[in-house]
CSV table of C-alpha atoms in Angstrom, one decimal:
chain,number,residue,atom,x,y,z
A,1,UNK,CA,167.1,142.0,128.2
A,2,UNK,CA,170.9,143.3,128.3
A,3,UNK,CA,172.9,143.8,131.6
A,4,UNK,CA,172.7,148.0,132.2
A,5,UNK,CA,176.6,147.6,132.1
A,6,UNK,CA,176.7,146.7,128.8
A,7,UNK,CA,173.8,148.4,127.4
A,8,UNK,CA,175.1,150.8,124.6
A,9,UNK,CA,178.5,149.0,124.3
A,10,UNK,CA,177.7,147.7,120.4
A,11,UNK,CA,180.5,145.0,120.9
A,12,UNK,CA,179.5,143.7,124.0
A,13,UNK,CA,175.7,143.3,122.8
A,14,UNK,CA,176.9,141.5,120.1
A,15,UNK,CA,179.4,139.3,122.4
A,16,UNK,CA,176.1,139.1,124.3
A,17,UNK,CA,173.5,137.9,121.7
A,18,UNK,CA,175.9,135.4,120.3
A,19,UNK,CA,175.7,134.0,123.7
A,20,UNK,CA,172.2,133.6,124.3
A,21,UNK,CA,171.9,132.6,120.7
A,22,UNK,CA,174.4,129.5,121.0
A,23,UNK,CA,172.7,128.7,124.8
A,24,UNK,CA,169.3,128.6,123.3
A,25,UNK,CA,170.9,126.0,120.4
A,26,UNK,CA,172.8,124.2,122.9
A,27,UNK,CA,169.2,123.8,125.1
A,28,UNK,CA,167.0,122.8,122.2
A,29,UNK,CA,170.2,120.2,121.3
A,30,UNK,CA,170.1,118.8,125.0
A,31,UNK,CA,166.2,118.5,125.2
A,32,UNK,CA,166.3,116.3,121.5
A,33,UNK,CA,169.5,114.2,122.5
A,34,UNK,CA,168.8,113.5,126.1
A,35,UNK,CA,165.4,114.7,127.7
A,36,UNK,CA,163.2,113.1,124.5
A,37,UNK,CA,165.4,109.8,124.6
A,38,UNK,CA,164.7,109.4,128.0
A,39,UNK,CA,160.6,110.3,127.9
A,40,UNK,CA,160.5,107.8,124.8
A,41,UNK,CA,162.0,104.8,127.0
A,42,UNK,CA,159.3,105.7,129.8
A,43,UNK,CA,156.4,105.3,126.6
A,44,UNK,CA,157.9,102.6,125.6
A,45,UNK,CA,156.9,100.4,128.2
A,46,UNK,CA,153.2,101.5,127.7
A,47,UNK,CA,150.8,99.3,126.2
A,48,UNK,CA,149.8,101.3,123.4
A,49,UNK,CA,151.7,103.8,121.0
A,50,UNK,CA,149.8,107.2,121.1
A,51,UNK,CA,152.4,108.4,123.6
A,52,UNK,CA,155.3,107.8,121.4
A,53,UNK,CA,152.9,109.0,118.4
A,54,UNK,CA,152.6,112.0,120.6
A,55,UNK,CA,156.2,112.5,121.1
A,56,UNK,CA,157.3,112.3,118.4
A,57,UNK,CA,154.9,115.3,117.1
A,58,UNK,CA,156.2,117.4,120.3
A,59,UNK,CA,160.1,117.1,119.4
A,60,UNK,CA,160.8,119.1,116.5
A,61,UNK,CA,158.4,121.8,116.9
A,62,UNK,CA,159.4,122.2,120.9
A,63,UNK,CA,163.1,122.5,119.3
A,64,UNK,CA,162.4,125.2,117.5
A,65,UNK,CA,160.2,126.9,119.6
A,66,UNK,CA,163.5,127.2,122.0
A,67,UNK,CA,166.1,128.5,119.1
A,68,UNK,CA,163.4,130.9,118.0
A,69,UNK,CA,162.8,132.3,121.4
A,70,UNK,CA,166.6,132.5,122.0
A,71,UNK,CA,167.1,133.9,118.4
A,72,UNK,CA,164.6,137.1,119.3
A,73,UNK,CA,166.1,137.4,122.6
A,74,UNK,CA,169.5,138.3,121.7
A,75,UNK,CA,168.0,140.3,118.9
A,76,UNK,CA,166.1,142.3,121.3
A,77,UNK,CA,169.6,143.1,123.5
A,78,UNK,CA,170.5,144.9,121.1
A,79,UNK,CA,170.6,148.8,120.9
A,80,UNK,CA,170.4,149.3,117.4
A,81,UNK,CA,167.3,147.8,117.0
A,82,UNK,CA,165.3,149.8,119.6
A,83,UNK,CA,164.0,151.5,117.2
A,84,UNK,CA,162.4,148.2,115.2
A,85,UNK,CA,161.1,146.7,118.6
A,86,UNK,CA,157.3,146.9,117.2
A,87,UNK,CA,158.4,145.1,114.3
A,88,UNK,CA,160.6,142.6,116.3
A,89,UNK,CA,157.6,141.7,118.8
A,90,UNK,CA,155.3,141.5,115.9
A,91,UNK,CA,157.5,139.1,114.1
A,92,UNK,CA,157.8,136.8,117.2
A,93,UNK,CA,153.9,136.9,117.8
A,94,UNK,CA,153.8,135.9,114.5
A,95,UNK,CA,156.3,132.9,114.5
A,96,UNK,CA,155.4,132.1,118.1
A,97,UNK,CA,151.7,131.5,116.2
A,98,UNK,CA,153.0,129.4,113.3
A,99,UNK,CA,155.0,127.4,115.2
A,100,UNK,CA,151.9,126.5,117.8
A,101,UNK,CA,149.6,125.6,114.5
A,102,UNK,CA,152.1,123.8,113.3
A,103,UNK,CA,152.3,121.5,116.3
A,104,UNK,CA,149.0,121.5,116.9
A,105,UNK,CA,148.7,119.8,113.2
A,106,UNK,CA,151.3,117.5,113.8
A,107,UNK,CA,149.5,116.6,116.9
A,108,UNK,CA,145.9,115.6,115.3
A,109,UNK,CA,148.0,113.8,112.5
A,110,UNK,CA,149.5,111.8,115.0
A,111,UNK,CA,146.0,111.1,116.4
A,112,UNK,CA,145.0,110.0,113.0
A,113,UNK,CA,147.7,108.2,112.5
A,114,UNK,CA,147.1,106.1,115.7
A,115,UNK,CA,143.3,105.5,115.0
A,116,UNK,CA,144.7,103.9,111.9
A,117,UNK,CA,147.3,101.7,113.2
A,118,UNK,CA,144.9,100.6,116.4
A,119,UNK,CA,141.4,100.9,114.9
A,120,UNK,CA,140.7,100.6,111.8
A,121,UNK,CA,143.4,97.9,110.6
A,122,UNK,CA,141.1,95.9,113.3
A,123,UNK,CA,137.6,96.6,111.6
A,124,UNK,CA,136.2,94.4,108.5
A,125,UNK,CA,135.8,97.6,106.4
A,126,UNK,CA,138.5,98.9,104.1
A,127,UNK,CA,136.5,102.1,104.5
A,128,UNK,CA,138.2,104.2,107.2
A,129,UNK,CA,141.3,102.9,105.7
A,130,UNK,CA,140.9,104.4,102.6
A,131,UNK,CA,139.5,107.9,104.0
A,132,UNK,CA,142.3,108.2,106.8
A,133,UNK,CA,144.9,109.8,104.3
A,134,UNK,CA,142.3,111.9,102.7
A,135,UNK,CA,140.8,113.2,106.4
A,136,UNK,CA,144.5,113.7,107.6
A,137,UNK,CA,145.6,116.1,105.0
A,138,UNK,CA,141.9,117.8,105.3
A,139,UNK,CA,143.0,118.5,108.7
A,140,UNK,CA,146.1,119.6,108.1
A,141,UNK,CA,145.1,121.8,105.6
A,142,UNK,CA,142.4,123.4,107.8
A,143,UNK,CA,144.4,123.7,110.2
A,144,UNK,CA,147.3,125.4,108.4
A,145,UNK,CA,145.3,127.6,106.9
A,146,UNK,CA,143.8,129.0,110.0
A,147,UNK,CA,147.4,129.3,111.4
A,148,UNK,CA,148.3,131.6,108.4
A,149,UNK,CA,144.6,134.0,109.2
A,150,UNK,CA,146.3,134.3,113.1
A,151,UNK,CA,149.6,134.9,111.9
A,152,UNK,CA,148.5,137.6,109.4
A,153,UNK,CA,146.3,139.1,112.0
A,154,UNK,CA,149.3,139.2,114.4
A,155,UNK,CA,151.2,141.3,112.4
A,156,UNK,CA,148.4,144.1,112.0
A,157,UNK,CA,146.8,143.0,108.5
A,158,UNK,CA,143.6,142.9,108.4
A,159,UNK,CA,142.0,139.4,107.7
A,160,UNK,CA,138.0,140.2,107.3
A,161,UNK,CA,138.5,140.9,103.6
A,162,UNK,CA,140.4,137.8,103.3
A,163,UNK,CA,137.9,136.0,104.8
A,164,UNK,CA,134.9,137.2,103.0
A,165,UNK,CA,137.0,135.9,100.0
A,166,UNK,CA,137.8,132.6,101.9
A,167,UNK,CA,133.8,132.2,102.6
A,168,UNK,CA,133.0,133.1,98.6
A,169,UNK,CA,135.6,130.8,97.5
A,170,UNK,CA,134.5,128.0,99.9
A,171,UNK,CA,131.0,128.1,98.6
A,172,UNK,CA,132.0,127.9,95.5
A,173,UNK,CA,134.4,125.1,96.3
A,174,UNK,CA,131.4,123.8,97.7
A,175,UNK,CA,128.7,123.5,94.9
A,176,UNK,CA,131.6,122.3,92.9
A,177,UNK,CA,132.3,119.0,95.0
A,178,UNK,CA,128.4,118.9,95.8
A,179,UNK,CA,128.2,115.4,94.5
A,180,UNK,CA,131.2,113.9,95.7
A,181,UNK,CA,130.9,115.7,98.9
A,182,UNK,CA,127.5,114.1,98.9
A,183,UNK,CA,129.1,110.5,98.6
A,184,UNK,CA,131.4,111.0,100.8
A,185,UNK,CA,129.0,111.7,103.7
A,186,UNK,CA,126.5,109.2,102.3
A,187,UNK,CA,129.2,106.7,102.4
A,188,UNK,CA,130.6,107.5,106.2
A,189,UNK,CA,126.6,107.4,107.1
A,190,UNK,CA,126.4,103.9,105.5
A,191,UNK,CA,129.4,102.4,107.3
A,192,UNK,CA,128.6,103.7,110.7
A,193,UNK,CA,125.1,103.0,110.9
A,194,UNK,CA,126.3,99.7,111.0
A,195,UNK,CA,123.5,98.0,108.1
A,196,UNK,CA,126.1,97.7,105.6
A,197,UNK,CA,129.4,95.8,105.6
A,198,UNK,CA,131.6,93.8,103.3
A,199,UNK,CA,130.1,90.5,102.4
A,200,UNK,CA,126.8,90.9,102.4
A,201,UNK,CA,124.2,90.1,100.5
A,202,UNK,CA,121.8,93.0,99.1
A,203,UNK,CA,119.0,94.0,97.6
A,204,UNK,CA,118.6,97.6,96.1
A,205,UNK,CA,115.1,98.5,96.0
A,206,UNK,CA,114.4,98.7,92.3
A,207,UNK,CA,117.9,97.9,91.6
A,208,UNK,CA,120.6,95.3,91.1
A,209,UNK,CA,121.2,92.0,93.8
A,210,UNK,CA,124.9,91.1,95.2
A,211,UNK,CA,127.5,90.9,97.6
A,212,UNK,CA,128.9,94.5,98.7
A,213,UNK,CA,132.9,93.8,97.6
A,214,UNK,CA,133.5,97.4,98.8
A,215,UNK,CA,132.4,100.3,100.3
A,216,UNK,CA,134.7,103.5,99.0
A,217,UNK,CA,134.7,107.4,99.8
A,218,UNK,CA,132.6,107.9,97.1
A,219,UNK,CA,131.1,104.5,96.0
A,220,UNK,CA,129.8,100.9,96.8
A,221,UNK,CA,130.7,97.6,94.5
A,222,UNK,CA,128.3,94.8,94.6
A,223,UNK,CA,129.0,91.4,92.7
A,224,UNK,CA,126.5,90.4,91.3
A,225,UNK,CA,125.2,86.4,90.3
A,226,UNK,CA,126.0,86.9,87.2
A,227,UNK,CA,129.3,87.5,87.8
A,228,UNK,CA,129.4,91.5,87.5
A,229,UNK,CA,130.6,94.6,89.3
A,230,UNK,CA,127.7,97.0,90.0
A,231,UNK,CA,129.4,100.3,90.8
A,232,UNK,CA,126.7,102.6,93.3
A,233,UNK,CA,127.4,106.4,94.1
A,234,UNK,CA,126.5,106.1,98.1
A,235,UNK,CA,124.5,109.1,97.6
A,236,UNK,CA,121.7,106.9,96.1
A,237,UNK,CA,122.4,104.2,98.2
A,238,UNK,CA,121.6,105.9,101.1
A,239,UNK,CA,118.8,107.2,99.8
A,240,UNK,CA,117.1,103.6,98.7
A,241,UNK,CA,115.7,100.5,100.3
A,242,UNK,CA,117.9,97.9,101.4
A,243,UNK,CA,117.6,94.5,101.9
A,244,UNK,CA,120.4,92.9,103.8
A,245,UNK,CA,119.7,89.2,103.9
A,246,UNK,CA,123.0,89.1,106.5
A,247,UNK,CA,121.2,90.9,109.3
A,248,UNK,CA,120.4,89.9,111.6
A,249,UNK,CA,121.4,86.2,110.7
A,250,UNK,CA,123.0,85.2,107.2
A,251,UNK,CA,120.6,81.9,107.6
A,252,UNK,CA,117.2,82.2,105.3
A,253,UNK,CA,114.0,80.1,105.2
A,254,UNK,CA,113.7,78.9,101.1
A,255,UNK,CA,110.0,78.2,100.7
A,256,UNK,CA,109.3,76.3,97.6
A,257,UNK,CA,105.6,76.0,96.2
A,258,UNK,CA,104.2,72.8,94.5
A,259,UNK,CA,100.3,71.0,94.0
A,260,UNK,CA,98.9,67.5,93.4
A,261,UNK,CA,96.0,66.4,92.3
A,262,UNK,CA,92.9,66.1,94.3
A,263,UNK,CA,93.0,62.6,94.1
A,264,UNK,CA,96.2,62.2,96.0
A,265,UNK,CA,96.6,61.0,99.9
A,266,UNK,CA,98.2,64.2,101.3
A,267,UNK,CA,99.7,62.1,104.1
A,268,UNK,CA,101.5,60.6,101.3
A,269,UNK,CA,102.2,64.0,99.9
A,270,UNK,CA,103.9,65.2,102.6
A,271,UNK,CA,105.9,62.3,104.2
A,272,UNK,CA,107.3,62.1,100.4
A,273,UNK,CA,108.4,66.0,100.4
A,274,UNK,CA,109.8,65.4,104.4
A,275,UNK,CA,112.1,62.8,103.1
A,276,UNK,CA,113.2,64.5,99.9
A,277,UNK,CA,113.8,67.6,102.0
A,278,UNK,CA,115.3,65.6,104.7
A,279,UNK,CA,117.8,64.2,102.1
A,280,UNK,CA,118.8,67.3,100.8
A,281,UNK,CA,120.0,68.9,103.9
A,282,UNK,CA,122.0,65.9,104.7
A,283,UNK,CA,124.2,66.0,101.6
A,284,UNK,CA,123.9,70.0,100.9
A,285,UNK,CA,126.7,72.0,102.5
A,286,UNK,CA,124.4,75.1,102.3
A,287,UNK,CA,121.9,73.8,104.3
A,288,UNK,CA,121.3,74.4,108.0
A,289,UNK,CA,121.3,71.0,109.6
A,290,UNK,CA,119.6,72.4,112.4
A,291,UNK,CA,116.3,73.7,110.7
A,292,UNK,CA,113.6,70.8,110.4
A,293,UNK,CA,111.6,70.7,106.9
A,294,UNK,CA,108.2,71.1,107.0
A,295,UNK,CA,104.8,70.9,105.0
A,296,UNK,CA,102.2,73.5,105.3
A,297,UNK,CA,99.6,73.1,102.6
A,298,UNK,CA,97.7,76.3,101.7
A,299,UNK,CA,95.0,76.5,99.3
A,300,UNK,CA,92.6,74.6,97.4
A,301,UNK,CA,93.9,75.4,93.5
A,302,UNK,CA,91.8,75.8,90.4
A,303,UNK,CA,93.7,71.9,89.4
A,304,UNK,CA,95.9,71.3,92.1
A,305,UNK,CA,96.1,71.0,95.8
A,306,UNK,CA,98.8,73.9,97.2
A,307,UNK,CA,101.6,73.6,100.1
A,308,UNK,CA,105.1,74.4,100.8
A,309,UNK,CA,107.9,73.0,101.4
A,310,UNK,CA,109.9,75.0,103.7
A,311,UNK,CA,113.7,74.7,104.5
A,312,UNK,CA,116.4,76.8,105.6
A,313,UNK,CA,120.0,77.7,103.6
A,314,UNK,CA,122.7,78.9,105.1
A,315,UNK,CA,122.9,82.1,103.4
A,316,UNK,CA,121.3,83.6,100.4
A,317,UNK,CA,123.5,82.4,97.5
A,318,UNK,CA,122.8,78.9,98.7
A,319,UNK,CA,118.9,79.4,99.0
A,320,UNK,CA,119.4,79.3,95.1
A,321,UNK,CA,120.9,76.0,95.1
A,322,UNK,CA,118.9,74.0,97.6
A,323,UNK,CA,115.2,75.5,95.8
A,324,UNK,CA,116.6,74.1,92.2
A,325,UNK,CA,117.9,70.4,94.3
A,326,UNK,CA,114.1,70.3,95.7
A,327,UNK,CA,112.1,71.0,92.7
A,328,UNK,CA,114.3,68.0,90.7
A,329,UNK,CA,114.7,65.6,93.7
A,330,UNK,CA,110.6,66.4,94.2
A,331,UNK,CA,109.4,66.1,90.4
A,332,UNK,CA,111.6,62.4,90.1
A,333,UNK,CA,110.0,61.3,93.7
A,334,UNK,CA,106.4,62.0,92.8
A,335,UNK,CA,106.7,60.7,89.3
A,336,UNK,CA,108.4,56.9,90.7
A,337,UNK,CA,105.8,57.3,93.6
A,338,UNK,CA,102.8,57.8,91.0
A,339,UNK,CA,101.5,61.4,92.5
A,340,UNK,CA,100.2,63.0,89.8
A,341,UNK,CA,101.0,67.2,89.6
A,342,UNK,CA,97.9,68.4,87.0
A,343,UNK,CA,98.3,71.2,84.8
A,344,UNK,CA,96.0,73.4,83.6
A,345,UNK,CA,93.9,71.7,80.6
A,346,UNK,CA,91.6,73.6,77.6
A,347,UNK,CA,89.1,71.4,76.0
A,348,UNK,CA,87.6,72.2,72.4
A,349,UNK,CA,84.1,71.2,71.3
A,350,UNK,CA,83.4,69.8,68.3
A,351,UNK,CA,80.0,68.4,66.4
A,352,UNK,CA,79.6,65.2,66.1
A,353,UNK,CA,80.6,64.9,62.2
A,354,UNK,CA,84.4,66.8,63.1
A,355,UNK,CA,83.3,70.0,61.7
A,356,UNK,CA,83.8,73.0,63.6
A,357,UNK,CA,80.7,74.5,64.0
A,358,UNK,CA,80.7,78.4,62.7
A,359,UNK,CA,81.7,81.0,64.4
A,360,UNK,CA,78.5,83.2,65.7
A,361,UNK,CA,78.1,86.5,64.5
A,362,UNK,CA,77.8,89.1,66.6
A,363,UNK,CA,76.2,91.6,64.5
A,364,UNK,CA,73.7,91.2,61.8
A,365,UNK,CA,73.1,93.1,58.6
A,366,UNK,CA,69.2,94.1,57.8
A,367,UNK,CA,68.1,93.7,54.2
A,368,UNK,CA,68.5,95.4,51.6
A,369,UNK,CA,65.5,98.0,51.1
A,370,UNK,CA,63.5,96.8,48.1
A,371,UNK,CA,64.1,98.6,44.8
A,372,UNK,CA,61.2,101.2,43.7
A,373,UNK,CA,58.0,99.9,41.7
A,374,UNK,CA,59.6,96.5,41.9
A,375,UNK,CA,56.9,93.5,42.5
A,376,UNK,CA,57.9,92.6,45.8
A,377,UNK,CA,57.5,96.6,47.4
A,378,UNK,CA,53.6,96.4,48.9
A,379,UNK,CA,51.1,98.8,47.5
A,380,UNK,CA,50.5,102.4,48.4
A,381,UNK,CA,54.0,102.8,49.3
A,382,UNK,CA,57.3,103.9,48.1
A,383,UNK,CA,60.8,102.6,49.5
A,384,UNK,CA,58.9,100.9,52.4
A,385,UNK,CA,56.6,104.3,53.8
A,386,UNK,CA,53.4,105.0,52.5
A,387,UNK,CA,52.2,107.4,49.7
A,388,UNK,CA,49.3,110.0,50.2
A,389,UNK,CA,46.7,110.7,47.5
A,390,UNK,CA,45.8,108.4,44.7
A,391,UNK,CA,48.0,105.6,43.2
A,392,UNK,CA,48.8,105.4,39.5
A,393,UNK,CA,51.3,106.2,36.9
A,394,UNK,CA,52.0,109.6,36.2
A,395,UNK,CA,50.2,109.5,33.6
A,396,UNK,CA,47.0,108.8,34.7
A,397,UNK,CA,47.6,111.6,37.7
A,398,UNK,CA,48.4,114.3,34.7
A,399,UNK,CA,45.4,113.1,33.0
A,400,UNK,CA,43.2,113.6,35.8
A,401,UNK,CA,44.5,116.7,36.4
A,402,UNK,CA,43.8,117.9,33.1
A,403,UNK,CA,40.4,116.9,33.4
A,404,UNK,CA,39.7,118.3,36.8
A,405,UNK,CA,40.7,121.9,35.0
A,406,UNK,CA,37.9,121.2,32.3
């Protein structure tokens, strides 16, 4: 407020305002040139960066908080403008406003930015990487735009229109980016959970097999074995059964099925398949040298006798490798050690002579009916049923018939 003394004086309520104009510049100049150096030398010697991150978001806004509030108060020392104090308090409630959203943006940025630089640059996922920028301006968006409903509502406009329009909009906005908003959740549900990271091997339940490359915003790679980029929205990934052959260990028994003969010593059998196997994990890189092969034999076959041989890769992709070594190295050592594998075997018959016999038919035709009045049909009947009354030519029946009228 003005001195009484001067109060009404238009010159010296100018003189005055200039002067508490220029002290709140000189004040906002002091607190960025000395009072932040010094603070940011104190946060310096902390072990982590959030307080100059912090800082840093405080300075200019703080600044400009000062030269606004000195600006208004020399505006409000002046007479001429008693008449537009409403409007002058209104338009510092209003600035006053914007100026606090605005730091409170700056301030969650500057959390952001920190979770990046000490958080997620230390995690295996390129995830959170990825979404920080798009999360950050989210926020500040959000956060800006509520700013603007307080400020209009500080200067006496009415904001429940607006926001009925805002809500309208928003749901459309909404229905809009249902899908990729859909992803996006999918995707930050995947990565959090924990059950799906970079490297590992998958299986999608009815779907393609591979190694996750990537899990984005909106969609998962895989690589597949042959060589190929599956691209997966993270909407149906959530949604279907996984197999991670990573969890909870990368290591994976590779049972491999074989049969002899019955003839064959199955101690023989299986010391032969324990040596084979034993070989193989000796000079295969993905095998786990700590896993002992085993035998287990299982069933009685229609030809053969069944087992296993069991061994253990040290991840999926090698599984592959060590089943195709075992089923060569096996089939070489049982053919040089003379154990037979049988096969299933059809045997055709044949008569003695090497003529097929013929084929048997299933249905039979009757005979033909015999034709009518021919020698072979029996007497005192016509096509096979029997005839009532006399037998004879026609004849002879019109003949009698004449005669029984006499």
């Amino acid at each position: 407020m003005v001195p009484d003394a001067i109060h009404g004086h238009i010159l010296y309520e100018a003189l005055y305002a200039v002067g508490v104009f220029i002290a709140s510049y000189i004040t906002g100049r002091v607190v960025s040139k000395v009072v932040f150096p010094l603070i940011r030398k104190l946060t310096a010697k902390s072990r982590t960066n959030i307080d100059d991150l912090l800082l840093h978001a405080f300075s200019t806004p703080i600044i400009l908080f000062i030269t606004v509030q000195g600006t208004f108060s020399a505006l409000q020392g002046l007479s001429a403008l008693d008449q537009a104090e409403d409007e002058l308090n209104k338009a510092w409630l209003a600035t006053s406003v914007a100026i606090a959203f605005w730091l409170l943006s700056r301030l969650l940025q500057a959390a952001i930015t920190w979770y990046g630089q000490e958080v997620a640059s230390k995690t295996e996922t390129k995830w959170d990487d990825q979404a920080l920028p798009i999360i950050k301006r989210i926020v500040s968006i959000t956060t800006l735009t509520i700013g603007v409903l307080f400020v209009l509502q500080s200067i006496g406009i009415s904001i429940s229109p607006l926001l009925a329009a805002l809500g309208i909009g928003g749901l459309a906005v909404a229905l809009a980016l249902q899908p990729t908003l859909s992803n996006f959740i999918s995707g930050t549900y995947v990565l959090s959970d924990g059950s799906l990271r970079p490297g590992d091997y998958i299986e999608v339940s009815g779907g393609p097999v591979g190694t996750v490359q990537e899990v984005g915003w909106r969609i998962t790679k895989l690589l597949t074995p042959q060589n190929n980029i599956v691209v997966i929205p993270n909407a149906k990934l959530a949604d279907s059964v996984i197999t991670n052959y990573n969890q909870p260990l990368p290591a994976i028994n590779v049972p491999t099925e074989c049969g002899v003969s019955y003839e064959s010593d199955l101690a023989r059998v299986e010391q032969t398949a324990l040596e084979v196997m034993l070989a193989i994990r000796d000079r295969m890189p993905e095998a786990d040298k700590s896993f002992e092969p085993r035998v287990i034999f299982s069933s009685f076959g229609d030809s053969n006798i069944t087992f296993n041989c069991v061994m253990r890769a040290t991840d999926r992709p090698g599984s592959f490798r060590m089943k195709s070594a075992l089923i060569r190295d096996l089939h070489k050592r049982f053919t040089a050690e003379g154990i037979e594998i049988n096969y299933p075997v059809r045997k055709l018959m044949f008569p003695q002579n090497g003529t097929p016999a013929p084929a048997p038919r299933l249905f039979t035709e009757p005979p033909p009916p015999p034709e009518p009045g021919g020698d072979d049909e029996p007497k005192g009947t016509y096509r096979g049923r029997p005839i009532k009354g006399k037998v004879g030519t026609y004849g002879n029946r019109a003949d009698e018939d004449d005669d029984g009228g006499d």
